């Protein structure tokens, strides 16, 4: 059962464009993480959101957790080639303080 | 700076061989995980451990075993490698306890090819 759906699966854009990636579920999560994975490397944690409605910014990246804590979005402003990678969202369920549920990821390519 | 290291970046083995993948973390984390990552399938949890000598099966444990004799080290064992175990293997660790957000820290991965 795929509990976290990410969309789009693939995204190819030009440098300078804006984009939004979505992570949706019918389940409530106690926290949600976003990771970026570059080719041949392991995922690297970008941010954790915990409170419904929370917005966090990391330079040109803006992360939002839905009010009901079932969904999240990642918005990138003025994308750069260095943003290229696989973006993964992962949710933690209440009562399980170690396992994460991962989405399948969005593969972003930013062309110069 | 947190660090998770994996013993090999690339590994080529033959069908039927016994394969050991080692993972070490220096963050004193209680939890450690082994995933495999395949195109179109995402990250799938093989096994995890929440303490020394403790282990639990993940979603796809068949064909794998694990060992955790020390807190910082978690080993994945392929008893008899098969071609369908060709994959990217990722190790991760995290803290345990109330108030933590289950953030996992990953190693660089081992690209295993079974011929």
mmCIF file of C-alpha atoms in Angstrom:
data_model
loop_
_atom_site.group_PDB
_atom_site.id
_atom_site.type_symbol
_atom_site.label_atom_id
_atom_site.label_comp_id
_atom_site.label_asym_id
_atom_site.label_seq_id
_atom_site.Cartn_x
_atom_site.Cartn_y
_atom_site.Cartn_z
ATOM 1 C CA UNK A 1 0.000 0.000 0.000
ATOM 2 C CA UNK A 2 1.446 3.336 -1.119
ATOM 3 C CA UNK A 3 0.612 5.681 1.758
ATOM 4 C CA UNK A 4 2.476 8.704 0.413
ATOM 5 C CA UNK A 5 1.877 9.765 -3.165
ATOM 6 C CA UNK A 6 4.307 12.198 -4.740
ATOM 7 C CA UNK A 7 3.610 14.199 -7.859
ATOM 8 C CA UNK A 8 4.824 14.775 -10.400
ATOM 9 C CA UNK A 9 7.035 11.728 -10.757
ATOM 10 C CA UNK A 10 9.331 13.522 -13.222
ATOM 11 C CA UNK A 11 9.889 17.220 -13.805
ATOM 12 C CA UNK A 12 12.244 18.858 -16.300
ATOM 13 C CA UNK A 13 12.466 22.646 -16.299
ATOM 14 C CA UNK A 14 14.713 25.481 -17.358
ATOM 15 C CA UNK A 15 16.945 27.406 -15.003
ATOM 16 C CA UNK A 16 15.075 30.296 -13.410
ATOM 17 C CA UNK A 17 11.627 28.679 -13.447
ATOM 18 C CA UNK A 18 9.552 28.025 -10.349
ATOM 19 C CA UNK A 19 8.139 24.628 -9.439
ATOM 20 C CA UNK A 20 6.055 22.847 -6.830
ATOM 21 C CA UNK A 21 6.230 19.211 -5.787
ATOM 22 C CA UNK A 22 3.411 17.584 -3.873
ATOM 23 C CA UNK A 23 3.260 14.836 -1.279
ATOM 24 C CA UNK A 24 -0.225 13.541 -0.439
ATOM 25 C CA UNK A 25 -1.712 10.922 1.818
ATOM 26 C CA UNK A 26 -5.018 9.868 3.326
ATOM 27 C CA UNK A 27 -3.189 9.232 6.598
ATOM 28 C CA UNK A 28 -2.190 11.686 9.292
ATOM 29 C CA UNK A 29 1.501 11.997 10.067
ATOM 30 C CA UNK A 30 3.068 13.299 13.261
ATOM 31 C CA UNK A 31 5.946 14.754 11.257
ATOM 32 C CA UNK A 32 7.093 14.847 7.676
ATOM 33 C CA UNK A 33 10.580 15.104 6.251
ATOM 34 C CA UNK A 34 11.851 16.154 2.834
ATOM 35 C CA UNK A 35 15.080 14.686 1.480
ATOM 36 C CA UNK A 36 17.121 15.350 -1.654
ATOM 37 C CA UNK A 37 19.121 12.586 -3.252
ATOM 38 C CA UNK A 38 21.765 13.215 -5.888
ATOM 39 C CA UNK A 39 22.723 10.466 -8.361
ATOM 40 C CA UNK A 40 24.846 7.766 -6.739
ATOM 41 C CA UNK A 41 24.434 9.215 -3.251
ATOM 42 C CA UNK A 42 22.195 8.659 -0.230
ATOM 43 C CA UNK A 43 19.274 10.963 0.592
ATOM 44 C CA UNK A 44 20.132 14.092 2.564
ATOM 45 C CA UNK A 45 17.624 15.589 4.971
ATOM 46 C CA UNK A 46 16.413 19.059 3.954
ATOM 47 C CA UNK A 47 13.719 19.841 6.497
ATOM 48 C CA UNK A 48 11.255 18.432 9.011
ATOM 49 C CA UNK A 49 7.756 19.877 9.464
ATOM 50 C CA UNK A 50 5.736 19.024 12.522
ATOM 51 C CA UNK A 51 2.808 21.409 13.029
ATOM 52 C CA UNK A 52 -0.240 21.542 10.755
ATOM 53 C CA UNK A 53 -0.001 24.621 8.521
ATOM 54 C CA UNK A 54 3.692 25.056 9.247
ATOM 55 C CA UNK A 55 5.822 26.780 6.613
ATOM 56 C CA UNK A 56 9.600 26.519 6.572
ATOM 57 C CA UNK A 57 12.006 28.233 4.232
ATOM 58 C CA UNK A 58 15.457 27.096 3.228
ATOM 59 C CA UNK A 59 16.915 29.745 0.889
ATOM 60 C CA UNK A 60 14.880 29.324 -2.341
ATOM 61 C CA UNK A 61 12.984 26.275 -1.044
ATOM 62 C CA UNK A 62 9.672 26.649 0.786
ATOM 63 C CA UNK A 63 8.100 23.683 2.557
ATOM 64 C CA UNK A 64 4.538 23.571 3.802
ATOM 65 C CA UNK A 65 2.740 21.013 5.941
ATOM 66 C CA UNK A 66 -1.000 20.759 5.368
ATOM 67 C CA UNK A 67 -3.391 21.885 8.086
ATOM 68 C CA UNK A 68 -4.581 18.309 8.617
ATOM 69 C CA UNK A 69 -0.990 16.942 8.536
ATOM 70 C CA UNK A 70 -1.867 14.644 5.618
ATOM 71 C CA UNK A 71 -0.008 16.430 2.846
ATOM 72 C CA UNK A 72 2.960 18.651 2.139
ATOM 73 C CA UNK A 73 4.432 20.683 -0.668
ATOM 74 C CA UNK A 74 7.878 21.842 -1.703
ATOM 75 C CA UNK A 75 8.157 25.007 -3.765
ATOM 76 C CA UNK A 76 11.415 26.033 -5.419
ATOM 77 C CA UNK A 77 11.834 29.582 -6.642
ATOM 78 C CA UNK A 78 14.162 30.380 -9.526
ATOM 79 C CA UNK A 79 15.451 26.829 -9.872
ATOM 80 C CA UNK A 80 19.131 26.290 -10.563
ATOM 81 C CA UNK A 81 20.987 23.297 -12.058
ATOM 82 C CA UNK A 82 22.304 22.525 -8.573
ATOM 83 C CA UNK A 83 18.711 21.766 -7.499
ATOM 84 C CA UNK A 84 18.695 18.732 -9.780
ATOM 85 C CA UNK A 85 18.012 15.519 -7.879
ATOM 86 C CA UNK A 86 15.414 13.139 -6.505
ATOM 87 C CA UNK A 87 13.164 14.761 -3.906
ATOM 88 C CA UNK A 88 11.656 12.367 -1.387
ATOM 89 C CA UNK A 89 9.034 13.014 1.241
ATOM 90 C CA UNK A 90 8.769 10.735 4.265
ATOM 91 C CA UNK A 91 6.206 10.660 7.036
ATOM 92 C CA UNK A 92 6.336 9.438 10.614
ATOM 93 C CA UNK A 93 3.204 7.884 12.081
ATOM 94 C CA UNK A 94 2.127 8.496 15.642
ATOM 95 C CA UNK A 95 2.948 5.600 17.921
ATOM 96 C CA UNK A 96 5.917 4.462 15.839
ATOM 97 C CA UNK A 97 8.945 6.424 16.816
ATOM 98 C CA UNK A 98 11.370 5.005 14.362
ATOM 99 C CA UNK A 99 9.814 3.904 11.062
ATOM 100 C CA UNK A 100 9.216 6.279 8.179
ATOM 101 C CA UNK A 101 6.916 5.891 5.191
ATOM 102 C CA UNK A 102 8.623 7.146 2.024
ATOM 103 C CA UNK A 103 7.067 8.455 -1.152
ATOM 104 C CA UNK A 104 8.562 7.227 -4.420
ATOM 105 C CA UNK A 105 10.071 10.602 -5.162
ATOM 106 C CA UNK A 106 10.064 13.353 -7.759
ATOM 107 C CA UNK A 107 13.010 13.393 -10.134
ATOM 108 C CA UNK A 108 13.807 17.019 -10.905
ATOM 109 C CA UNK A 109 16.088 18.096 -13.732
ATOM 110 C CA UNK A 110 16.972 21.764 -14.052
ATOM 111 C CA UNK A 111 18.504 22.559 -17.415
ATOM 112 C CA UNK A 112 20.943 25.464 -17.773
ATOM 113 C CA UNK B 1 28.814 16.591 11.677
ATOM 114 C CA UNK B 2 26.681 13.462 11.588
ATOM 115 C CA UNK B 3 28.048 10.613 9.613
ATOM 116 C CA UNK B 4 26.894 7.253 8.327
ATOM 117 C CA UNK B 5 29.440 5.266 6.361
ATOM 118 C CA UNK B 6 29.022 2.147 4.267
ATOM 119 C CA UNK B 7 31.856 -0.270 3.609
ATOM 120 C CA UNK B 8 31.689 -0.214 -0.176
ATOM 121 C CA UNK B 9 30.315 2.165 -2.795
ATOM 122 C CA UNK B 10 30.293 -0.473 -5.527
ATOM 123 C CA UNK B 11 30.255 -4.253 -5.228
ATOM 124 C CA UNK B 12 30.073 -7.001 -7.853
ATOM 125 C CA UNK B 13 29.300 -10.543 -6.721
ATOM 126 C CA UNK B 14 28.361 -13.833 -8.327
ATOM 127 C CA UNK B 15 25.111 -15.713 -7.871
ATOM 128 C CA UNK B 16 25.234 -17.904 -4.771
ATOM 129 C CA UNK B 17 27.943 -15.930 -2.986
ATOM 130 C CA UNK B 18 27.467 -14.761 0.593
ATOM 131 C CA UNK B 19 27.589 -10.970 0.711
ATOM 132 C CA UNK B 20 28.209 -8.694 3.699
ATOM 133 C CA UNK B 21 27.298 -5.019 3.645
ATOM 134 C CA UNK B 22 28.570 -3.004 6.601
ATOM 135 C CA UNK B 23 27.240 0.241 7.984
ATOM 136 C CA UNK B 24 28.719 2.378 10.760
ATOM 137 C CA UNK B 25 27.289 5.524 12.370
ATOM 138 C CA UNK B 26 29.053 7.890 14.739
ATOM 139 C CA UNK B 27 26.003 9.664 16.187
ATOM 140 C CA UNK B 28 25.203 7.229 19.019
ATOM 141 C CA UNK B 29 21.819 6.574 17.391
ATOM 142 C CA UNK B 30 19.681 3.727 18.705
ATOM 143 C CA UNK B 31 17.898 2.953 15.439
ATOM 144 C CA UNK B 32 19.501 1.655 12.281
ATOM 145 C CA UNK B 33 17.905 0.649 9.006
ATOM 146 C CA UNK B 34 18.658 -1.122 5.770
ATOM 147 C CA UNK B 35 16.756 -0.182 2.612
ATOM 148 C CA UNK B 36 17.017 -1.115 -1.009
ATOM 149 C CA UNK B 37 16.183 1.398 -3.709
ATOM 150 C CA UNK B 38 15.046 0.393 -7.175
ATOM 151 C CA UNK B 39 13.709 2.543 -10.034
ATOM 152 C CA UNK B 40 9.957 2.890 -9.845
ATOM 153 C CA UNK B 41 9.749 1.147 -6.485
ATOM 154 C CA UNK B 42 11.256 3.785 -4.206
ATOM 155 C CA UNK B 43 12.899 2.929 -0.901
ATOM 156 C CA UNK B 44 11.842 -0.364 0.605
ATOM 157 C CA UNK B 45 12.713 -1.303 4.159
ATOM 158 C CA UNK B 46 14.518 -4.618 4.520
ATOM 159 C CA UNK B 47 15.303 -4.737 8.255
ATOM 160 C CA UNK B 48 15.706 -2.351 11.131
ATOM 161 C CA UNK B 49 17.213 -2.489 14.573
ATOM 162 C CA UNK B 50 16.282 -0.392 17.595
ATOM 163 C CA UNK B 51 18.981 -1.671 19.925
ATOM 164 C CA UNK B 52 22.025 -3.906 20.055
ATOM 165 C CA UNK B 53 21.104 -7.493 19.143
ATOM 166 C CA UNK B 54 17.502 -6.396 18.454
ATOM 167 C CA UNK B 55 16.089 -6.557 14.953
ATOM 168 C CA UNK B 56 12.748 -6.503 13.214
ATOM 169 C CA UNK B 57 11.723 -7.417 9.707
ATOM 170 C CA UNK B 58 10.797 -4.651 7.348
ATOM 171 C CA UNK B 59 8.696 -4.944 4.221
ATOM 172 C CA UNK B 60 11.011 -7.189 2.155
ATOM 173 C CA UNK B 61 13.214 -9.318 4.473
ATOM 174 C CA UNK B 62 13.257 -12.479 2.322
ATOM 175 C CA UNK B 63 16.757 -13.465 1.281
ATOM 176 C CA UNK B 64 18.401 -11.148 3.815
ATOM 177 C CA UNK B 65 19.569 -11.283 7.405
ATOM 178 C CA UNK B 66 21.128 -8.676 9.687
ATOM 179 C CA UNK B 67 23.480 -8.451 12.612
ATOM 180 C CA UNK B 68 23.912 -5.752 15.232
ATOM 181 C CA UNK B 69 26.557 -6.680 17.778
ATOM 182 C CA UNK B 70 27.580 -3.087 18.570
ATOM 183 C CA UNK B 71 25.463 0.058 18.726
ATOM 184 C CA UNK B 72 27.346 1.813 15.956
ATOM 185 C CA UNK B 73 27.426 -1.060 13.454
ATOM 186 C CA UNK B 74 24.641 -2.726 11.479
ATOM 187 C CA UNK B 75 25.399 -5.415 8.927
ATOM 188 C CA UNK B 76 23.234 -6.700 6.101
ATOM 189 C CA UNK B 77 23.887 -10.246 4.921
ATOM 190 C CA UNK B 78 22.795 -11.818 1.681
ATOM 191 C CA UNK B 79 23.080 -15.519 2.455
ATOM 192 C CA UNK B 80 23.103 -16.600 -1.191
ATOM 193 C CA UNK B 81 23.082 -13.690 -3.592
ATOM 194 C CA UNK B 82 20.706 -13.772 -6.531
ATOM 195 C CA UNK B 83 20.428 -11.553 -9.583
ATOM 196 C CA UNK B 84 17.174 -10.028 -8.317
ATOM 197 C CA UNK B 85 19.125 -8.615 -5.396
ATOM 198 C CA UNK B 86 21.015 -6.308 -7.721
ATOM 199 C CA UNK B 87 20.145 -2.906 -6.306
ATOM 200 C CA UNK B 88 21.243 0.210 -4.448
ATOM 201 C CA UNK B 89 21.444 -0.537 -0.720
ATOM 202 C CA UNK B 90 21.087 2.329 1.712
ATOM 203 C CA UNK B 91 21.811 2.317 5.430
ATOM 204 C CA UNK B 92 20.299 4.914 7.760
ATOM 205 C CA UNK B 93 20.225 5.736 11.448
ATOM 206 C CA UNK B 94 18.001 7.780 13.742
ATOM 207 C CA UNK B 95 17.478 8.684 17.368
ATOM 208 C CA UNK B 96 14.902 6.943 19.498
ATOM 209 C CA UNK B 97 12.726 8.643 22.061
ATOM 210 C CA UNK B 98 9.817 10.933 22.720
ATOM 211 C CA UNK B 99 10.022 14.281 21.063
ATOM 212 C CA UNK B 100 12.308 13.196 18.237
ATOM 213 C CA UNK B 101 11.000 13.512 14.727
ATOM 214 C CA UNK B 102 12.259 10.231 13.278
ATOM 215 C CA UNK B 103 14.716 12.045 11.039
ATOM 216 C CA UNK B 104 16.893 9.485 9.365
ATOM 217 C CA UNK B 105 20.488 10.054 8.295
ATOM 218 C CA UNK B 106 21.649 8.053 5.331
ATOM 219 C CA UNK B 107 24.935 6.644 4.185
ATOM 220 C CA UNK B 108 26.148 7.115 0.601
ATOM 221 C CA UNK B 109 24.795 3.754 -0.525
ATOM 222 C CA UNK B 110 26.279 0.557 -1.938
ATOM 223 C CA UNK B 111 25.540 -0.263 -5.562
ATOM 224 C CA UNK B 112 25.477 -4.083 -5.607
ATOM 225 C CA UNK B 113 25.516 -6.022 -8.861
ATOM 226 C CA UNK B 114 24.951 -9.773 -8.767
ATOM 227 C CA UNK B 115 26.038 -11.580 -11.929
#
